[in-house]
mmCIF file of C-alpha atoms in Angstrom:
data_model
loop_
_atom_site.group_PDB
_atom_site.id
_atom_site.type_symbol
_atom_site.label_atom_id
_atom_site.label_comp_id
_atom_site.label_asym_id
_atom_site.label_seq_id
_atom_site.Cartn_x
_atom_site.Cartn_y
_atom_site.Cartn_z
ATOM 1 C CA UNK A 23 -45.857 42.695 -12.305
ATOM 2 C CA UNK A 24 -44.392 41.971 -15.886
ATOM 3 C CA UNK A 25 -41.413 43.253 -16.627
ATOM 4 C CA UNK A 26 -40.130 43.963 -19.910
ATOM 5 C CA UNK A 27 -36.664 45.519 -19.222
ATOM 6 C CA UNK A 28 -34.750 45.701 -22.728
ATOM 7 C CA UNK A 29 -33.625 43.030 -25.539
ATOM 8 C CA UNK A 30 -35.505 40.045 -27.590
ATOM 9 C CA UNK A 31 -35.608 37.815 -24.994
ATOM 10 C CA UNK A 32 -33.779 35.054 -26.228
ATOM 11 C CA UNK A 33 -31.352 34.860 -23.062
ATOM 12 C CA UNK A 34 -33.090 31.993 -21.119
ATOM 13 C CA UNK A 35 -33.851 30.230 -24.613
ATOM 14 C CA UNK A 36 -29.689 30.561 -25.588
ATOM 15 C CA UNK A 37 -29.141 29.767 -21.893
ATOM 16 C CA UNK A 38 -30.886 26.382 -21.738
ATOM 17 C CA UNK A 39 -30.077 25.605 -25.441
ATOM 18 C CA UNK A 40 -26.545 25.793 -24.890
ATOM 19 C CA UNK A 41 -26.486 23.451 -21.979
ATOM 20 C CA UNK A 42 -28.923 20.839 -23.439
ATOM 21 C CA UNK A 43 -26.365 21.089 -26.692
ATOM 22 C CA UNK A 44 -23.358 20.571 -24.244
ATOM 23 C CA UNK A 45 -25.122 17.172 -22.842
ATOM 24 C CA UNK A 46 -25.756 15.859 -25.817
ATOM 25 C CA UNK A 47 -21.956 17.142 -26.876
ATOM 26 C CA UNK A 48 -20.978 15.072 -23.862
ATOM 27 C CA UNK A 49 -22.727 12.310 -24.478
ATOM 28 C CA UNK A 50 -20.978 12.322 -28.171
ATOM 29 C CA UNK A 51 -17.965 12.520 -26.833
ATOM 30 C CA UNK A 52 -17.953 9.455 -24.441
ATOM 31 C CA UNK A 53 -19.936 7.361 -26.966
ATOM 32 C CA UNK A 54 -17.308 7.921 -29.600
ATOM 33 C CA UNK A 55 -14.136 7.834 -26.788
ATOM 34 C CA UNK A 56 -15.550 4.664 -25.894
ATOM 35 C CA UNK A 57 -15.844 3.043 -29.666
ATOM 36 C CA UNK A 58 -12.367 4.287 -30.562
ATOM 37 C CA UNK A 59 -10.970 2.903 -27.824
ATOM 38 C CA UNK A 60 -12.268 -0.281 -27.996
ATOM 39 C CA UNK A 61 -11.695 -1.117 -31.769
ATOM 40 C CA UNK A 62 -8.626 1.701 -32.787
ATOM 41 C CA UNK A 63 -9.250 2.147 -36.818
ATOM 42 C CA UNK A 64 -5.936 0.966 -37.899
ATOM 43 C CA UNK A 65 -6.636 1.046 -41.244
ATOM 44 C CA UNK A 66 -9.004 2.984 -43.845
ATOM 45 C CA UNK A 67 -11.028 0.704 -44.416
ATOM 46 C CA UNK A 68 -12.216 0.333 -40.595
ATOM 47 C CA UNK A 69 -11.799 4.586 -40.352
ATOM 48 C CA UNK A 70 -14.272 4.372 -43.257
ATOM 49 C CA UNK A 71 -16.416 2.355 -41.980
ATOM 50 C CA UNK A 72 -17.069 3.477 -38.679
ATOM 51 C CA UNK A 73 -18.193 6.479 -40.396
ATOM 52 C CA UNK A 74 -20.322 4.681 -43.047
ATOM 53 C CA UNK A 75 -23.360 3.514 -40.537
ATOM 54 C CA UNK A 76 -25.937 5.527 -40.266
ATOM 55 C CA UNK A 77 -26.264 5.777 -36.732
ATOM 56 C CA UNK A 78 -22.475 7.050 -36.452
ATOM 57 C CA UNK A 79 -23.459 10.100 -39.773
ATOM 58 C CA UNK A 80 -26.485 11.370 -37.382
ATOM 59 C CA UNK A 81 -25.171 10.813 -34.510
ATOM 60 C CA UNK A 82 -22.075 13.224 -35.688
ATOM 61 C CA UNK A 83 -24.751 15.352 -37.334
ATOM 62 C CA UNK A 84 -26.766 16.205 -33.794
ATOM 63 C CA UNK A 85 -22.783 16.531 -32.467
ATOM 64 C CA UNK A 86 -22.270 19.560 -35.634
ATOM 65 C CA UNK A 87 -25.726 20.927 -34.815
ATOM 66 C CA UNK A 88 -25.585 21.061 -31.043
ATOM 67 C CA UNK A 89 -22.285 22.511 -31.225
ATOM 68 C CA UNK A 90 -23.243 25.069 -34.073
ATOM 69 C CA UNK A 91 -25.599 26.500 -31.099
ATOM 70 C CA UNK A 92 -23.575 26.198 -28.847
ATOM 71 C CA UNK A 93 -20.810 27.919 -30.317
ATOM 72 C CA UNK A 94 -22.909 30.620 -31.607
ATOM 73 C CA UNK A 95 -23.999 31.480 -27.962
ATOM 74 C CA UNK A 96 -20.544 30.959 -26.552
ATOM 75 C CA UNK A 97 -18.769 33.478 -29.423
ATOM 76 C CA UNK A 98 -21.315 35.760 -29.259
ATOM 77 C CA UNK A 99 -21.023 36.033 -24.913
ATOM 78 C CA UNK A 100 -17.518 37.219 -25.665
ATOM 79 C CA UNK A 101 -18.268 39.373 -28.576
ATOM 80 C CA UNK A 102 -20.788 41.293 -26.397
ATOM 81 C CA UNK A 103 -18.047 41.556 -23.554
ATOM 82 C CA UNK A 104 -15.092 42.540 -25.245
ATOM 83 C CA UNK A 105 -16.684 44.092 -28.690
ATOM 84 C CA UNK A 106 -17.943 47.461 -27.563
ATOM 85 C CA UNK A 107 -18.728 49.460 -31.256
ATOM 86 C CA UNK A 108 -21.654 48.422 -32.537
ATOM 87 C CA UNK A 109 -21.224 48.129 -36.056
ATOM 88 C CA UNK A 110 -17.402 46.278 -35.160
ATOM 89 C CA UNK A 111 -19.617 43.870 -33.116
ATOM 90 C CA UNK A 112 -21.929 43.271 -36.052
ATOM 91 C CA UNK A 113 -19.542 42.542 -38.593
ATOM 92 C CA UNK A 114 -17.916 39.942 -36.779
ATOM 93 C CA UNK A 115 -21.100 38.374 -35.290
ATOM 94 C CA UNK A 116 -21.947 38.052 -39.422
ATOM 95 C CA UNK A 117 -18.435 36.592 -39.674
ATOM 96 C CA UNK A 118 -19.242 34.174 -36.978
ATOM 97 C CA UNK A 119 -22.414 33.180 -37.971
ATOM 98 C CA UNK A 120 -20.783 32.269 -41.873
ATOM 99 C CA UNK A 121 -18.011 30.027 -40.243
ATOM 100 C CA UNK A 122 -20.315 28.265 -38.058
ATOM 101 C CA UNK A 123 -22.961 27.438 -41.239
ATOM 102 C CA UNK A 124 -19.089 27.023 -43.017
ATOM 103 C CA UNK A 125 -18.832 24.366 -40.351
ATOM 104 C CA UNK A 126 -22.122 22.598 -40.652
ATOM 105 C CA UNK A 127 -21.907 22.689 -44.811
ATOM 106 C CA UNK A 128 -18.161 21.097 -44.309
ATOM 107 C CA UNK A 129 -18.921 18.382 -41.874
ATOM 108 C CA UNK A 130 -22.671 17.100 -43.821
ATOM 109 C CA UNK A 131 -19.728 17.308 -46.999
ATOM 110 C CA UNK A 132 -17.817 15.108 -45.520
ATOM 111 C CA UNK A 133 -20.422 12.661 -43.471
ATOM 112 C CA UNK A 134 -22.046 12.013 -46.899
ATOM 113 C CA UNK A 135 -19.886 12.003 -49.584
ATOM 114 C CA UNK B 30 -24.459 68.409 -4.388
ATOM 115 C CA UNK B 31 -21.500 66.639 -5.323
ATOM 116 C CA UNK B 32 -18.509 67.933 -6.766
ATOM 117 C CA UNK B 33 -17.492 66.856 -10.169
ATOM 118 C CA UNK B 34 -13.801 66.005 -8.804
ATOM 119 C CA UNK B 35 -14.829 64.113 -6.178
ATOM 120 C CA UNK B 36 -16.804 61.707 -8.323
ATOM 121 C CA UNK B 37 -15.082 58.835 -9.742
ATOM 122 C CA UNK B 38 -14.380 58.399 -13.144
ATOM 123 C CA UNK B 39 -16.790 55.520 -14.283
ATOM 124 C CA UNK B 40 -16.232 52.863 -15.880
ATOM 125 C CA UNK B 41 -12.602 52.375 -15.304
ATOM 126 C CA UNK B 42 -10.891 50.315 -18.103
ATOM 127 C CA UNK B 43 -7.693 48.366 -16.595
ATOM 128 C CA UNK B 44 -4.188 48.534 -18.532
ATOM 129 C CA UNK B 45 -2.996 45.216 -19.819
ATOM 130 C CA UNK B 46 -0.518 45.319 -17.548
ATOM 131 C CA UNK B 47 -2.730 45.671 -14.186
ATOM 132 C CA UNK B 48 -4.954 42.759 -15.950
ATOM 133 C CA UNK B 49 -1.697 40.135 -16.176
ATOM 134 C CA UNK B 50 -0.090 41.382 -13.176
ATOM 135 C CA UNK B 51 -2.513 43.093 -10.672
ATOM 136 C CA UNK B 52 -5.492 41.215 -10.250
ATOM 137 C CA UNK B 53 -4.808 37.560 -8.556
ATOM 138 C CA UNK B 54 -7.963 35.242 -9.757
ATOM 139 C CA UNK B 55 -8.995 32.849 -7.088
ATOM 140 C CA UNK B 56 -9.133 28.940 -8.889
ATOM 141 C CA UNK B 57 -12.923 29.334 -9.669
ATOM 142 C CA UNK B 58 -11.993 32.410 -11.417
ATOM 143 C CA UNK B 59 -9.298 30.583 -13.672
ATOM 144 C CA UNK B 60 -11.395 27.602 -14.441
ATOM 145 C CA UNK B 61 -13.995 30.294 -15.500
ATOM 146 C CA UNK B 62 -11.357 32.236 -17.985
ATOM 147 C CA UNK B 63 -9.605 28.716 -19.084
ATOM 148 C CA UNK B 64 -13.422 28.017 -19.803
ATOM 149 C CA UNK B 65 -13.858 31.108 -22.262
ATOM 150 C CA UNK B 66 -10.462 31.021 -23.479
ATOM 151 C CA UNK B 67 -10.688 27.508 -24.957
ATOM 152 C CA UNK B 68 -13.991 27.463 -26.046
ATOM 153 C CA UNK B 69 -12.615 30.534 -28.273
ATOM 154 C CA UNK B 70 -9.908 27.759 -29.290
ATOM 155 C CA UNK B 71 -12.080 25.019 -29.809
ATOM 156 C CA UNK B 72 -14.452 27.537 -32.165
ATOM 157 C CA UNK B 73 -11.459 28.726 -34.077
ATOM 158 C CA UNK B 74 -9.111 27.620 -35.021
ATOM 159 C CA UNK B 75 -9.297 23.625 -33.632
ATOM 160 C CA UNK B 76 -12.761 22.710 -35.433
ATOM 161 C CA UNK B 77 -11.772 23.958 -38.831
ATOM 162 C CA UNK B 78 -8.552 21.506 -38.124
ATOM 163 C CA UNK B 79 -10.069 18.713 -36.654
ATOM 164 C CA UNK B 80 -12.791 18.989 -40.093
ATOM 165 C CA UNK B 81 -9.514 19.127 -42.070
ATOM 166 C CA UNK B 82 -8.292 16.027 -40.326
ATOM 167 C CA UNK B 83 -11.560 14.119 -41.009
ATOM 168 C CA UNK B 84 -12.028 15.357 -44.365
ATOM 169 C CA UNK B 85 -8.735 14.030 -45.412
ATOM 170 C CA UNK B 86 -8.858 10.812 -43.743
ATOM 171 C CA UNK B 87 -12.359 9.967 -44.700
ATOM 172 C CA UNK B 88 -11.432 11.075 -48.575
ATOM 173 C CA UNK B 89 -8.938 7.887 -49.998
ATOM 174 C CA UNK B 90 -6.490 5.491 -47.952
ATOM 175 C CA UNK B 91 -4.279 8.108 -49.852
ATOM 176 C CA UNK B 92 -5.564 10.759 -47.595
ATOM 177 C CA UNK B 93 -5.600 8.182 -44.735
ATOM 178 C CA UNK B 94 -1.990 7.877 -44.883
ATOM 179 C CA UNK B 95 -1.316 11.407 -45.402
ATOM 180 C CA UNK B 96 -2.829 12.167 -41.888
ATOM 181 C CA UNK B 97 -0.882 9.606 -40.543
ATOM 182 C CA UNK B 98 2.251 11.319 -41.503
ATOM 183 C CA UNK B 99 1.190 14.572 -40.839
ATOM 184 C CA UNK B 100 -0.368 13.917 -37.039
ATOM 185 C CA UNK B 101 3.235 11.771 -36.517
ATOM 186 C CA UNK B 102 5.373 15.564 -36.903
ATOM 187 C CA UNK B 103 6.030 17.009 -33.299
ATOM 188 C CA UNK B 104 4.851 20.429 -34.033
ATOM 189 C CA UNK B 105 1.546 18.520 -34.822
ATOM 190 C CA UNK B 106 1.385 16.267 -31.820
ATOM 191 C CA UNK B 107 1.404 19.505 -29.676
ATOM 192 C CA UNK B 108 -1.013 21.195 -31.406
ATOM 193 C CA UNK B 109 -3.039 17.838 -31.039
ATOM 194 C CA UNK B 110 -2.215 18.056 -27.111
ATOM 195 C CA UNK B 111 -3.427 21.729 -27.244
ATOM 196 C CA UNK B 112 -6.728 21.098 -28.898
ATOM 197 C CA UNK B 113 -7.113 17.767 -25.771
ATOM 198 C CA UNK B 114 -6.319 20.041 -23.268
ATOM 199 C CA UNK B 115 -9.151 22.653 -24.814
ATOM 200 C CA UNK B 116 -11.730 20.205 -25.027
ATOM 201 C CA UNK B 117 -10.794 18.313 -21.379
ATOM 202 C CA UNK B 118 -10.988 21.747 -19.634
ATOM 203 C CA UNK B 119 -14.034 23.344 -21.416
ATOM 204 C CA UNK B 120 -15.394 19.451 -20.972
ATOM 205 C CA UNK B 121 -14.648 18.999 -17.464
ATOM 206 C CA UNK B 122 -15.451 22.820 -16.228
ATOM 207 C CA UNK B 123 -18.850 22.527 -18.211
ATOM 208 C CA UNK B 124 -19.861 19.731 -15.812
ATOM 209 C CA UNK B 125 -18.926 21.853 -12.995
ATOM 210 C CA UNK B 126 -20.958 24.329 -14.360
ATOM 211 C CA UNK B 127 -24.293 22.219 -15.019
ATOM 212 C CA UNK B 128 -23.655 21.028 -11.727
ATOM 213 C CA UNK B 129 -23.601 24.539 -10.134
ATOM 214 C CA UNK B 130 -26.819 25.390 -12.121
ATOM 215 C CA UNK B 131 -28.626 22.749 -10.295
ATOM 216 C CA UNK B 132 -26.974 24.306 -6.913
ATOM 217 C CA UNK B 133 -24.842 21.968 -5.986
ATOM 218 C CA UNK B 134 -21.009 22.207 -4.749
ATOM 219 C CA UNK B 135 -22.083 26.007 -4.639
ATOM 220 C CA UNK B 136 -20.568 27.108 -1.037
ATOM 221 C CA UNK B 137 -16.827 28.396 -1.132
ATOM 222 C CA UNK B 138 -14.801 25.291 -0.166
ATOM 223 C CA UNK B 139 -16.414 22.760 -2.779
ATOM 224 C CA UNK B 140 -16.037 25.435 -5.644
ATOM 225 C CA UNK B 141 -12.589 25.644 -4.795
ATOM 226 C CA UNK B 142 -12.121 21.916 -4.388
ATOM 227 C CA UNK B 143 -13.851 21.053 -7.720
ATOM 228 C CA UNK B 144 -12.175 24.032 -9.711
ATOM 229 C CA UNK B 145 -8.792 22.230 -8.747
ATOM 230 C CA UNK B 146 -10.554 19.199 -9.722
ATOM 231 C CA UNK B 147 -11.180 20.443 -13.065
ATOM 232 C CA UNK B 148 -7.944 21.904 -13.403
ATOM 233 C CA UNK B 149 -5.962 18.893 -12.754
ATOM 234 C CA UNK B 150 -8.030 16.534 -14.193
ATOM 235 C CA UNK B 151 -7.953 18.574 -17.821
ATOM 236 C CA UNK B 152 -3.809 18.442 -17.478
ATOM 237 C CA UNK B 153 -4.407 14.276 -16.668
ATOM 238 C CA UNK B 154 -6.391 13.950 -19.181
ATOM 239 C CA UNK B 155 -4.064 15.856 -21.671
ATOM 240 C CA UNK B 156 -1.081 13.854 -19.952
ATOM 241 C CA UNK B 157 -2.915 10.226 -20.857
ATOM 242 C CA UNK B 158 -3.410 11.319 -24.480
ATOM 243 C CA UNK B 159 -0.258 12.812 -24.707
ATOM 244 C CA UNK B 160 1.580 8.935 -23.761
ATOM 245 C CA UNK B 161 -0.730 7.469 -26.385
ATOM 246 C CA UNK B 162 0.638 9.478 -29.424
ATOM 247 C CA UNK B 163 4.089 9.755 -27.969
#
């Protein structure tokens, strides 16, 4: 029997998107812990560097995007626990939304300037 | 039928109090609020900071230097140790987590053993950085 019980059914599709975002987040994370580590940028010119090759800019890109999902699905799970008037809800899942793109502008800013 | 006094009034909303005091969360159910309460962090305010940071550094050897200073003042370095413990806990109980989607360490005793796993090794990890920038 199909069941259609209520919503837009994007909760497997938020689900699954924020844990493939968090792997790849992981995988960021150790990649760059792992670079800084072995070479510390002591200087500008090496800070400047590092963030000069292109496979560094996209790989920080993917990092913005996935967590721009990510944090959109996260936010929004405790908006819809805690927020219960609608229209309160709205407004700040608008708000939300703005600082995340905020976010994303900022960071493709500053990865290609 | 029932009588309307004898039903109970639903949904019951706890008092701030009875939600600090009253209820005693068992570790899983720590890990799980440390989990929401720093990825609430980590969203705002620590990425607008850390996107500060970079933008700064990344701008002139001017700017560089300038973030050198700044991450060097004490009130700083904790809020740097804040943000390390944020991103080791929601790091290290989001593991957990994809690990308990694919069902394993589900039964009682592992959960409890790995939420003290994630608990301590979050504070370690905070506890390493925290020697490097001291």
């Amino acid at each position: 029997m199909k069941r259609l019980v209520v919503g837009a059914h994007y909760g497997l599709r938020d689900w699954l998107a924020q844990r493939v975002s968090a792997v790849l987040m992981a995988a960021y994370t150790l990649i760059l812990l792992v670079v800084l580590l072995r070479s510390p940028p002591s200087s500008y010119a090496a800070w400047k560097d590092l963030f000069a090759q292109g496979w560094m800019r996209v790989a920080t890109l993917l990092f913005a995007a996935g967590l721009a999902w990510h944090a959109w699905v996260g936010v929004r799970d405790i908006l819809m626990d805690y927020v219960k008037p609608d229209g309160l809800r709205l407004t700040l899942q608008v708000l939300v939304l703005l600082v995340i793109a905020s976010y994303v502008g900022w960071a493709i800013q500053i990865l290609w300037r | 039928m029932a009588s309307a006094s004898a039903k109970k009034i639903r949904p019951k909303y706890l008092s701030l109090p009875a939600l600090l005091f009253e209820i005693r969360l068992p570790v899983p159910g720590w890990v799980s609020i440390l989990h929401r309460i720093s990825g609430a962090l980590l969203f705002f305010p620590f990425v607008a900071w850390v996107l500060y940071l970079l933008d700064m550094s990344l701008r002139s050897p001017q700017g560089f230097d300038y973030v050198r200073q700044y991450a060097a003042l004490p009130l700083v370095k904790l809020g740097l140790l804040v943000l390390v413990w944020a991103y080791a806990h929601h790091f290290c109980a989001g593991i957990r987590y994809l690990l308990l989607d694919i069902d394993k360490g589900v039964d009682l005793a592992t959960a409890r053993l790995t939420s003290w796993i994630v608990i301590i090794a979050a504070l370690l990890l905070t506890l390493w950085v925290g020697t490097k920038i001291w």
